[in-house]
PDB file of C-alpha atoms and ligand atoms in Angstrom:
ATOM      1  CA  MET A   1     -17.645  -9.141 -11.526  1.00 96.00           C
ATOM      2  CA  PHE A   2     -18.817  -9.380  -8.005  1.00 97.00           C
ATOM      3  CA  GLY A   3     -17.573 -12.247  -6.016  1.00 98.00           C
ATOM      4  CA  ILE A   4     -19.617 -14.204  -3.554  1.00 96.00           C
ATOM      5  CA  ILE A   5     -18.958 -15.910  -0.628  1.00 97.00           C
ATOM      6  CA  GLY A   6     -21.117 -18.257   0.247  1.00 93.00           C
ATOM      7  CA  GLY A   7     -22.150 -19.424   4.161  1.00 86.00           C
ATOM      8  CA  SER A   8     -23.890 -22.176   5.871  1.00 84.00           C
ATOM      9  CA  GLY A   9     -27.083 -22.682   4.164  1.00 76.00           C
ATOM     10  CA  LEU A  10     -25.416 -21.895   1.149  1.00 77.00           C
ATOM     11  CA  VAL A  11     -22.802 -23.877  -0.537  1.00 71.00           C
ATOM     12  CA  LYS A  12     -24.334 -23.648  -3.937  1.00 72.00           C
ATOM     13  CA  LEU A  13     -25.841 -20.892  -5.659  1.00 78.00           C
ATOM     14  CA  ALA A  14     -29.143 -23.169  -7.398  1.00 72.00           C
ATOM     15  CA  ALA A  15     -30.319 -19.381  -9.047  1.00 75.00           C
ATOM     16  CA  LEU A  16     -26.521 -19.489 -10.752  1.00 81.00           C
ATOM     17  CA  ASN A  17     -26.800 -19.670 -14.687  1.00 81.00           C
ATOM     18  CA  ALA A  18     -24.334 -21.784 -16.900  1.00 80.00           C
ATOM     19  CA  PRO A  19     -22.021 -22.437 -13.959  1.00 85.00           C
ATOM     20  CA  ARG A  20     -18.634 -23.510 -14.857  1.00 92.00           C
ATOM     21  CA  ARG A  21     -16.210 -24.498 -12.460  1.00 93.00           C
ATOM     22  CA  GLN A  22     -12.346 -23.772 -11.989  1.00 94.00           C
ATOM     23  CA  VAL A  23      -9.953 -25.158  -9.611  1.00 96.00           C
ATOM     24  CA  MET A  24      -7.651 -22.321  -8.121  1.00 95.00           C
ATOM     25  CA  ARG A  25      -4.409 -22.765  -6.243  1.00 95.00           C
ATOM     26  CA  THR A  26      -2.963 -19.536  -4.619  1.00 96.00           C
ATOM     27  CA  PRO A  27       0.153 -19.012  -2.225  1.00 95.00           C
ATOM     28  CA  TYR A  28      -1.524 -19.378   0.548  1.00 96.00           C
ATOM     29  CA  GLY A  29      -2.752 -23.204  -0.531  1.00 97.00           C
ATOM     30  CA  GLU A  30      -6.119 -23.875  -2.115  1.00 96.00           C
ATOM     31  CA  PRO A  31      -9.669 -22.228  -1.750  1.00 97.00           C
ATOM     32  CA  SER A  32     -12.571 -23.984   0.005  1.00 97.00           C
ATOM     33  CA  GLY A  33     -13.186 -25.255  -3.072  1.00 94.00           C
ATOM     34  CA  ALA A  34     -13.510 -25.031  -6.784  1.00 94.00           C
ATOM     35  CA  LEU A  35     -14.935 -21.239  -7.333  1.00 95.00           C
ATOM     36  CA  THR A  36     -18.309 -21.359  -9.606  1.00 94.00           C
ATOM     37  CA  PHE A  37     -18.598 -19.119 -12.428  1.00 95.00           C
ATOM     38  CA  GLY A  38     -22.327 -18.102 -13.845  1.00 94.00           C
ATOM     39  CA  THR A  39     -24.452 -15.325 -14.371  1.00 93.00           C
ATOM     40  CA  LEU A  40     -27.231 -14.462 -11.316  1.00 92.00           C
ATOM     41  CA  ALA A  41     -29.359 -12.080 -12.771  1.00 90.00           C
ATOM     42  CA  GLY A  42     -27.994 -11.430 -15.783  1.00 91.00           C
ATOM     43  CA  ARG A  43     -24.653 -10.551 -14.447  1.00 94.00           C
ATOM     44  CA  GLU A  44     -21.228 -12.232 -14.212  1.00 95.00           C
ATOM     45  CA  ILE A  45     -20.403 -13.718 -10.916  1.00 95.00           C
ATOM     46  CA  VAL A  46     -17.636 -15.599  -8.800  1.00 96.00           C
ATOM     47  CA  PHE A  47     -18.943 -18.110  -6.333  1.00 95.00           C
ATOM     48  CA  VAL A  48     -17.075 -19.757  -3.417  1.00 95.00           C
ATOM     49  CA  ALA A  49     -18.384 -21.880  -0.521  1.00 93.00           C
ATOM     50  CA  ARG A  50     -16.494 -20.603   2.924  1.00 95.00           C
ATOM     51  CA  HIS A  51     -17.461 -24.607   3.999  1.00 94.00           C
ATOM     52  CA  GLY A  52     -16.853 -26.056   0.967  1.00 92.00           C
ATOM     53  CA  TYR A  53     -19.368 -27.768  -0.910  1.00 85.00           C
ATOM     54  CA  GLY A  54     -20.187 -30.562   1.009  1.00 84.00           C
ATOM     55  CA  HIS A  55     -20.273 -28.439   4.048  1.00 85.00           C
ATOM     56  CA  THR A  56     -17.109 -30.199   5.717  1.00 91.00           C
ATOM     57  CA  ILE A  57     -14.472 -27.174   6.835  1.00 95.00           C
ATOM     58  CA  ALA A  58     -15.218 -25.608   9.865  1.00 94.00           C
ATOM     59  CA  PRO A  59     -14.897 -21.789  10.653  1.00 95.00           C
ATOM     60  CA  HIS A  60     -11.776 -22.075  12.284  1.00 95.00           C
ATOM     61  CA  GLU A  61     -10.090 -24.571   9.707  1.00 95.00           C
ATOM     62  CA  ILE A  62     -11.421 -22.323   6.649  1.00 96.00           C
ATOM     63  CA  ASN A  63      -8.250 -21.021   4.229  1.00 97.00           C
ATOM     64  CA  TYR A  64     -10.088 -16.971   4.318  1.00 98.00           C
ATOM     65  CA  ARG A  65      -6.665 -15.589   2.803  1.00 97.00           C
ATOM     66  CA  ALA A  66      -7.014 -18.935   0.189  1.00 98.00           C
ATOM     67  CA  ASN A  67     -10.426 -17.655  -0.729  1.00 98.00           C
ATOM     68  CA  ILE A  68     -10.000 -13.805  -0.651  1.00 98.00           C
ATOM     69  CA  TRP A  69      -6.683 -14.002  -2.547  1.00 98.00           C
ATOM     70  CA  ALA A  70      -8.461 -16.155  -5.653  1.00 98.00           C
ATOM     71  CA  LEU A  71     -11.246 -13.725  -5.445  1.00 98.00           C
ATOM     72  CA  LYS A  72      -8.522 -10.500  -6.052  1.00 98.00           C
ATOM     73  CA  GLU A  73      -6.815 -12.663  -8.527  1.00 97.00           C
ATOM     74  CA  LEU A  74      -9.750 -13.326 -10.958  1.00 97.00           C
ATOM     75  CA  GLY A  75     -10.488  -9.132 -10.524  1.00 97.00           C
ATOM     76  CA  VAL A  76     -13.345  -9.262  -8.842  1.00 98.00           C
ATOM     77  CA  GLU A  77     -14.818  -5.643  -8.440  1.00 96.00           C
ATOM     78  CA  GLY A  78     -16.061  -6.531  -4.816  1.00 98.00           C
ATOM     79  CA  ILE A  79     -17.650  -9.523  -2.626  1.00 98.00           C
ATOM     80  CA  PHE A  80     -20.899 -10.106  -0.515  1.00 98.00           C
ATOM     81  CA  ALA A  81     -20.235 -12.631   1.715  1.00 98.00           C
ATOM     82  CA  LEU A  82     -23.284 -14.234   3.767  1.00 96.00           C
ATOM     83  CA  SER A  83     -23.263 -15.106   6.778  1.00 95.00           C
ATOM     84  CA  THR A  84     -25.562 -17.161   9.388  1.00 95.00           C
ATOM     85  CA  VAL A  85     -25.750 -15.726  12.526  1.00 97.00           C
ATOM     86  CA  GLY A  86     -27.108 -15.895  16.345  1.00 98.00           C
ATOM     87  CA  GLY A  87     -29.423 -12.931  17.157  1.00 98.00           C
ATOM     88  CA  ILE A  88     -28.666 -10.899  20.615  1.00 98.00           C
ATOM     89  CA  ARG A  89     -30.205  -7.871  20.188  1.00 98.00           C
ATOM     90  CA  VAL A  90     -33.859  -7.920  20.800  1.00 97.00           C
ATOM     91  CA  ASP A  91     -35.144  -7.174  17.685  1.00 97.00           C
ATOM     92  CA  LEU A  92     -32.737  -9.247  15.818  1.00 98.00           C
ATOM     93  CA  VAL A  93     -34.893 -12.727  16.200  1.00 97.00           C
ATOM     94  CA  PRO A  94     -34.637 -15.748  13.315  1.00 96.00           C
ATOM     95  CA  ARG A  95     -35.136 -15.317  10.294  1.00 96.00           C
ATOM     96  CA  SER A  96     -33.948 -11.386  10.285  1.00 97.00           C
ATOM     97  CA  LEU A  97     -31.899 -10.363   7.694  1.00 98.00           C
ATOM     98  CA  VAL A  98     -29.063  -7.686   8.311  1.00 98.00           C
ATOM     99  CA  VAL A  99     -26.140  -5.861   6.823  1.00 98.00           C
ATOM    100  CA  PRO A 100     -23.435  -5.115   9.996  1.00 98.00           C
ATOM    101  CA  HIS A 101     -21.950  -2.503   9.671  1.00 98.00           C
ATOM    102  CA  GLN A 102     -19.289  -2.917  12.770  1.00 98.00           C
ATOM    103  CA  VAL A 103     -17.031  -5.960  13.858  1.00 98.00           C
ATOM    104  CA  LEU A 104     -15.890  -7.084  17.416  1.00 98.00           C
ATOM    105  CA  ASP A 105     -12.893  -9.897  16.797  1.00 98.00           C
ATOM    106  CA  TYR A 106     -12.818 -12.450  19.510  1.00 98.00           C
ATOM    107  CA  THR A 107     -11.479 -14.788  17.385  1.00 98.00           C
ATOM    108  CA  HIS A 108      -7.419 -16.513  18.312  1.00 97.00           C
ATOM    109  CA  SER A 109      -5.007 -18.932  15.882  1.00 94.00           C
ATOM    110  CA  ARG A 110      -6.421 -18.365  13.278  1.00 96.00           C
ATOM    111  CA  VAL A 111      -4.291 -16.828  10.287  1.00 95.00           C
ATOM    112  CA  SER A 112      -5.727 -13.859   9.606  1.00 94.00           C
ATOM    113  CA  THR A 113      -3.186 -11.016   7.804  1.00 95.00           C
ATOM    114  CA  PHE A 114      -1.031 -11.281   4.051  1.00 94.00           C
ATOM    115  CA  LEU A 115       0.908  -8.734   5.140  1.00 91.00           C
ATOM    116  CA  GLU A 116       3.256 -11.043   7.026  1.00 82.00           C
ATOM    117  CA  ARG A 117       6.451 -11.789   4.990  1.00 68.00           C
ATOM    118  CA  GLY A 118       8.956  -9.774   3.540  1.00 68.00           C
ATOM    119  CA  ALA A 119       7.840  -6.633   4.275  1.00 58.00           C
ATOM    120  CA  ASN A 120      10.701  -4.774   5.801  1.00 53.00           C
ATOM    121  CA  ALA A 121       8.299  -2.123   7.898  1.00 64.00           C
ATOM    122  CA  VAL A 122       5.485  -3.052   9.349  1.00 67.00           C
ATOM    123  CA  THR A 123       2.330  -2.316   7.780  1.00 84.00           C
ATOM    124  CA  HIS A 124      -0.917  -1.344   8.691  1.00 90.00           C
ATOM    125  CA  ILE A 125      -4.178  -1.071   7.227  1.00 92.00           C
ATOM    126  CA  ASP A 126      -6.918   1.225   7.839  1.00 96.00           C
ATOM    127  CA  PHE A 127     -10.078  -0.596   9.099  1.00 98.00           C
ATOM    128  CA  THR A 128     -12.431   1.472  11.412  1.00 98.00           C
ATOM    129  CA  GLN A 129     -15.295   1.197   8.978  1.00 98.00           C
ATOM    130  CA  PRO A 130     -14.764  -2.290   8.350  1.00 98.00           C
ATOM    131  CA  TYR A 131     -17.199  -3.084   5.607  1.00 98.00           C
ATOM    132  CA  THR A 132     -17.715  -0.934   2.564  1.00 98.00           C
ATOM    133  CA  GLN A 133     -20.192   1.212   2.829  1.00 98.00           C
ATOM    134  CA  ARG A 134     -20.831   1.197  -0.730  1.00 98.00           C
ATOM    135  CA  LEU A 135     -21.596  -2.401  -1.146  1.00 98.00           C
ATOM    136  CA  ARG A 136     -23.293  -2.010   2.364  1.00 98.00           C
ATOM    137  CA  GLN A 137     -25.902  -0.017   0.576  1.00 98.00           C
ATOM    138  CA  ARG A 138     -26.181  -1.540  -2.454  1.00 98.00           C
ATOM    139  CA  LEU A 139     -27.350  -4.598  -0.353  1.00 98.00           C
ATOM    140  CA  LEU A 140     -29.952  -2.306   1.439  1.00 98.00           C
ATOM    141  CA  ASP A 141     -30.858  -0.818  -2.046  1.00 98.00           C
ATOM    142  CA  ALA A 142     -31.221  -4.340  -3.248  1.00 98.00           C
ATOM    143  CA  ALA A 143     -33.884  -5.424  -0.227  1.00 97.00           C
ATOM    144  CA  VAL A 144     -35.930  -2.389  -0.898  1.00 97.00           C
ATOM    145  CA  HIS A 145     -36.348  -3.724  -4.397  1.00 96.00           C
ATOM    146  CA  ALA A 146     -36.641  -7.044  -3.639  1.00 96.00           C
ATOM    147  CA  GLY A 147     -39.599  -6.133  -1.269  1.00 96.00           C
ATOM    148  CA  GLU A 148     -37.662  -7.992   1.693  1.00 97.00           C
ATOM    149  CA  THR A 149     -37.217  -6.650   4.811  1.00 97.00           C
ATOM    150  CA  VAL A 150     -33.321  -6.159   5.608  1.00 98.00           C
ATOM    151  CA  ILE A 151     -31.685  -4.557   8.929  1.00 98.00           C
ATOM    152  CA  ASP A 152     -29.260  -1.593   8.065  1.00 98.00           C
ATOM    153  CA  GLY A 153     -26.568  -2.024  11.064  1.00 98.00           C
ATOM    154  CA  ALA A 154     -25.490  -4.060  13.825  1.00 98.00           C
ATOM    155  CA  VAL A 155     -22.338  -5.130  15.450  1.00 98.00           C
ATOM    156  CA  TYR A 156     -21.080  -8.590  14.320  1.00 98.00           C
ATOM    157  CA  ALA A 157     -19.070 -10.029  16.897  1.00 98.00           C
ATOM    158  CA  CYS A 158     -17.002 -13.273  15.771  1.00 98.00           C
ATOM    159  CA  VAL A 159     -15.990 -16.091  17.826  1.00 98.00           C
ATOM    160  CA  GLN A 160     -13.563 -18.638  17.219  1.00 98.00           C
ATOM    161  CA  GLY A 161     -16.204 -22.055  17.519  1.00 96.00           C
ATOM    162  CA  PRO A 162     -16.653 -24.283  16.483  1.00 95.00           C
ATOM    163  CA  ARG A 163     -18.954 -24.663  19.999  1.00 97.00           C
ATOM    164  CA  LEU A 164     -21.554 -22.083  20.879  1.00 97.00           C
ATOM    165  CA  GLU A 165     -21.368 -19.700  23.542  1.00 98.00           C
ATOM    166  CA  THR A 166     -22.451 -19.918  27.037  1.00 98.00           C
ATOM    167  CA  ALA A 167     -25.020 -17.714  28.387  1.00 98.00           C
ATOM    168  CA  ALA A 168     -22.871 -15.893  29.952  1.00 98.00           C
ATOM    169  CA  GLU A 169     -20.330 -14.684  27.313  1.00 98.00           C
ATOM    170  CA  VAL A 170     -23.481 -13.661  25.302  1.00 98.00           C
ATOM    171  CA  ASN A 171     -24.060 -11.194  27.657  1.00 98.00           C
ATOM    172  CA  ARG A 172     -20.033 -10.217  28.027  1.00 98.00           C
ATOM    173  CA  LEU A 173     -20.865  -9.838  23.829  1.00 98.00           C
ATOM    174  CA  GLU A 174     -23.898  -7.478  24.672  1.00 98.00           C
ATOM    175  CA  ARG A 175     -21.842  -5.792  26.813  1.00 98.00           C
ATOM    176  CA  ASP A 176     -19.246  -5.182  24.267  1.00 98.00           C
ATOM    177  CA  GLY A 177     -21.602  -4.004  22.054  1.00 98.00           C
ATOM    178  CA  ALA A 178     -22.355  -6.712  20.256  1.00 98.00           C
ATOM    179  CA  ASP A 179     -25.606  -7.375  18.071  1.00 98.00           C
ATOM    180  CA  ILE A 180     -24.718 -10.425  16.489  1.00 98.00           C
ATOM    181  CA  VAL A 181     -22.900 -13.235  17.018  1.00 98.00           C
ATOM    182  CA  GLY A 182     -21.048 -15.558  14.331  1.00 98.00           C
ATOM    183  CA  MET A 183     -17.840 -17.672  13.199  1.00 97.00           C
ATOM    184  CA  THR A 184     -16.870 -16.808   9.993  1.00 97.00           C
ATOM    185  CA  GLY A 185     -16.877 -13.190   9.273  1.00 98.00           C
ATOM    186  CA  MET A 186     -12.990 -12.474  10.687  1.00 98.00           C
ATOM    187  CA  PRO A 187     -10.397 -12.479   9.444  1.00 98.00           C
ATOM    188  CA  GLU A 188     -12.354 -12.601   6.119  1.00 98.00           C
ATOM    189  CA  ALA A 189     -13.236  -8.775   6.132  1.00 98.00           C
ATOM    190  CA  THR A 190      -9.424  -7.686   7.024  1.00 98.00           C
ATOM    191  CA  LEU A 191      -7.963 -10.271   4.011  1.00 97.00           C
ATOM    192  CA  ALA A 192     -10.408  -8.583   1.671  1.00 98.00           C
ATOM    193  CA  ARG A 193      -8.856  -5.114   3.098  1.00 97.00           C
ATOM    194  CA  GLU A 194      -5.755  -5.695   3.243  1.00 96.00           C
ATOM    195  CA  ALA A 195      -6.171  -6.869  -0.909  1.00 96.00           C
ATOM    196  CA  GLU A 196      -7.850  -3.482  -1.222  1.00 96.00           C
ATOM    197  CA  LEU A 197     -11.499  -5.504  -2.398  1.00 98.00           C
ATOM    198  CA  ASP A 198     -14.710  -4.000  -1.441  1.00 98.00           C
ATOM    199  CA  TYR A 199     -17.017  -6.213   0.896  1.00 98.00           C
ATOM    200  CA  ALA A 200     -19.987  -6.665   2.811  1.00 98.00           C
ATOM    201  CA  THR A 201     -22.120  -8.612   4.775  1.00 98.00           C
ATOM    202  CA  LEU A 202     -25.537 -10.116   4.778  1.00 98.00           C
ATOM    203  CA  SER A 203     -26.513 -11.873   7.700  1.00 97.00           C
ATOM    204  CA  VAL A 204     -29.140 -14.103   8.214  1.00 96.00           C
ATOM    205  CA  VAL A 205     -30.178 -14.535  11.797  1.00 97.00           C
ATOM    206  CA  VAL A 206     -30.817 -18.585  12.285  1.00 96.00           C
ATOM    207  CA  ASN A 207     -31.164 -18.550  16.351  1.00 96.00           C
ATOM    208  CA  HIS A 208     -31.700 -16.495  19.343  1.00 97.00           C
ATOM    209  CA  ALA A 209     -28.134 -16.286  20.906  1.00 98.00           C
ATOM    210  CA  ALA A 210     -27.294 -18.734  23.862  1.00 98.00           C
ATOM    211  CA  GLY A 211     -29.531 -17.765  26.866  1.00 98.00           C
ATOM    212  CA  ARG A 212     -32.162 -15.381  24.896  1.00 97.00           C
ATOM    213  CA  GLY A 213     -35.492 -15.883  23.682  1.00 96.00           C
ATOM    214  CA  ASP A 214     -36.320 -19.404  22.671  1.00 95.00           C
ATOM    215  CA  SER A 215     -32.456 -20.569  23.233  1.00 96.00           C
ATOM    216  CA  LYS A 216     -32.840 -19.765  27.305  1.00 96.00           C
ATOM    217  CA  THR A 217     -31.861 -23.204  27.897  1.00 97.00           C
ATOM    218  CA  ARG A 218     -30.038 -24.785  25.211  1.00 96.00           C
ATOM    219  CA  VAL A 219     -29.430 -23.637  21.283  1.00 95.00           C
ATOM    220  CA  GLU A 220     -31.870 -26.544  19.012  1.00 92.00           C
ATOM    221  CA  LEU A 221     -29.556 -26.618  16.555  1.00 89.00           C
ATOM    222  CA  SER A 222     -32.490 -29.133  14.651  1.00 88.00           C
ATOM    223  CA  GLN A 223     -34.391 -25.969  14.053  1.00 85.00           C
ATOM    224  CA  LEU A 224     -31.654 -24.353  12.468  1.00 88.00           C
ATOM    225  CA  ASP A 225     -31.807 -25.648   9.148  1.00 86.00           C
ATOM    226  CA  ALA A 226     -35.313 -25.109   8.397  1.00 87.00           C
ATOM    227  CA  VAL A 227     -34.730 -21.603   9.120  1.00 90.00           C
ATOM    228  CA  LEU A 228     -31.476 -21.466   7.534  1.00 90.00           C
ATOM    229  CA  GLY A 229     -33.533 -22.719   4.312  1.00 88.00           C
ATOM    230  CA  GLN A 230     -36.732 -20.086   4.118  1.00 88.00           C
ATOM    231  CA  SER A 231     -33.791 -17.510   4.815  1.00 92.00           C
ATOM    232  CA  MET A 232     -31.418 -18.110   2.321  1.00 91.00           C
ATOM    233  CA  VAL A 233     -34.131 -17.867  -0.061  1.00 91.00           C
ATOM    234  CA  ARG A 234     -35.044 -14.605   0.559  1.00 95.00           C
ATOM    235  CA  ALA A 235     -30.932 -13.763   1.343  1.00 95.00           C
ATOM    236  CA  VAL A 236     -30.120 -15.114  -2.330  1.00 94.00           C
ATOM    237  CA  ARG A 237     -33.365 -13.114  -4.046  1.00 95.00           C
ATOM    238  CA  VAL A 238     -31.704  -9.784  -2.013  1.00 97.00           C
ATOM    239  CA  LEU A 239     -28.179 -10.489  -3.672  1.00 96.00           C
ATOM    240  CA  GLU A 240     -29.948 -11.297  -7.474  1.00 95.00           C
ATOM    241  CA  PHE A 241     -30.485  -7.472  -7.092  1.00 96.00           C
ATOM    242  CA  ALA A 242     -27.574  -6.553  -5.341  1.00 97.00           C
ATOM    243  CA  VAL A 243     -24.925  -7.693  -8.161  1.00 96.00           C
ATOM    244  CA  ARG A 244     -27.980  -6.039 -10.972  1.00 93.00           C
ATOM    245  CA  GLY A 245     -27.355  -2.735  -9.300  1.00 87.00           C
ATOM    246  CA  HIS A 246     -30.078   0.448  -9.549  1.00 69.00           C
ATOM    247  CA  ALA A 247     -28.259   3.064  -9.617  1.00 53.00           C
TER     248      ALA A 247
HETATM  249  N1  HPA B   1     -23.104 -18.224  17.722  1.00 93.28           N
HETATM  250  C1  HPA B   1     -22.494 -18.442  16.338  1.00 93.28           C
HETATM  251  N2  HPA B   1     -22.270 -18.751  16.055  1.00 93.28           N
HETATM  252  C2  HPA B   1     -22.994 -18.778  15.126  1.00 93.28           C
HETATM  253  C3  HPA B   1     -24.878 -18.707  15.991  1.00 93.28           C
HETATM  254  C4  HPA B   1     -24.687 -18.822  17.340  1.00 93.28           C
HETATM  255  O1  HPA B   1     -25.467 -18.834  18.288  1.00 93.28           O
HETATM  256  N3  HPA B   1     -25.444 -19.060  15.082  1.00 93.28           N
HETATM  257  C5  HPA B   1     -25.498 -19.034  13.828  1.00 93.28           C
HETATM  258  N4  HPA B   1     -23.816 -19.070  13.718  1.00 93.28           N
END
């Protein structure tokens, strides 16, 4: 059973058959909402909406630990995480779907580890490759089967938010090597690694990052919903093929 974490624009998986919801508690508090079980493309999955079902939880307020812990406890074989991002690299325009391969973390003041209590030695984890290649490849193969164009590889910069960036900040992110910018990729990916869960992200570009393209003078937030709605349908199609697998 795969776990799916939905981001903005995906608080509910309409494609889910026979859904049933289960409220869970964890040692780290409550996940963003009840976990929803059901079948997607004939495979059992469990879904959680990162921002809550009413989209009320801001990126810096998400209980990332509880979400990951709950999925671990349910014994998922891996996690597909959906996220929305701003595009920095010129080819990553609104509506692009992309499977990032690297992360830059600019978040702060988020609880970002399970490894804090009771351990008598500091424990480190390897994070050279923050995403699980096997699941990345599964998403990329799924895109081919779904007939959707998905870009292989991008450096995901995770910012604290909830405000968007200044144009100068986006320039700095680009100099740092970032291709896309979002607010929820971290510490989610770290926690999945600490919990020894395979994890990969499918990102939907919903706007040009601040100062770029048609966001030259401002990011037109009113336009994001339309882009998001159309693109999420395509992202979910890719997910359906990814959970089914074609190996
Ligand atoms: N910046 C940060 N996070 C985002 C953006 C952005 O431009 N678009 C969607 N999530």
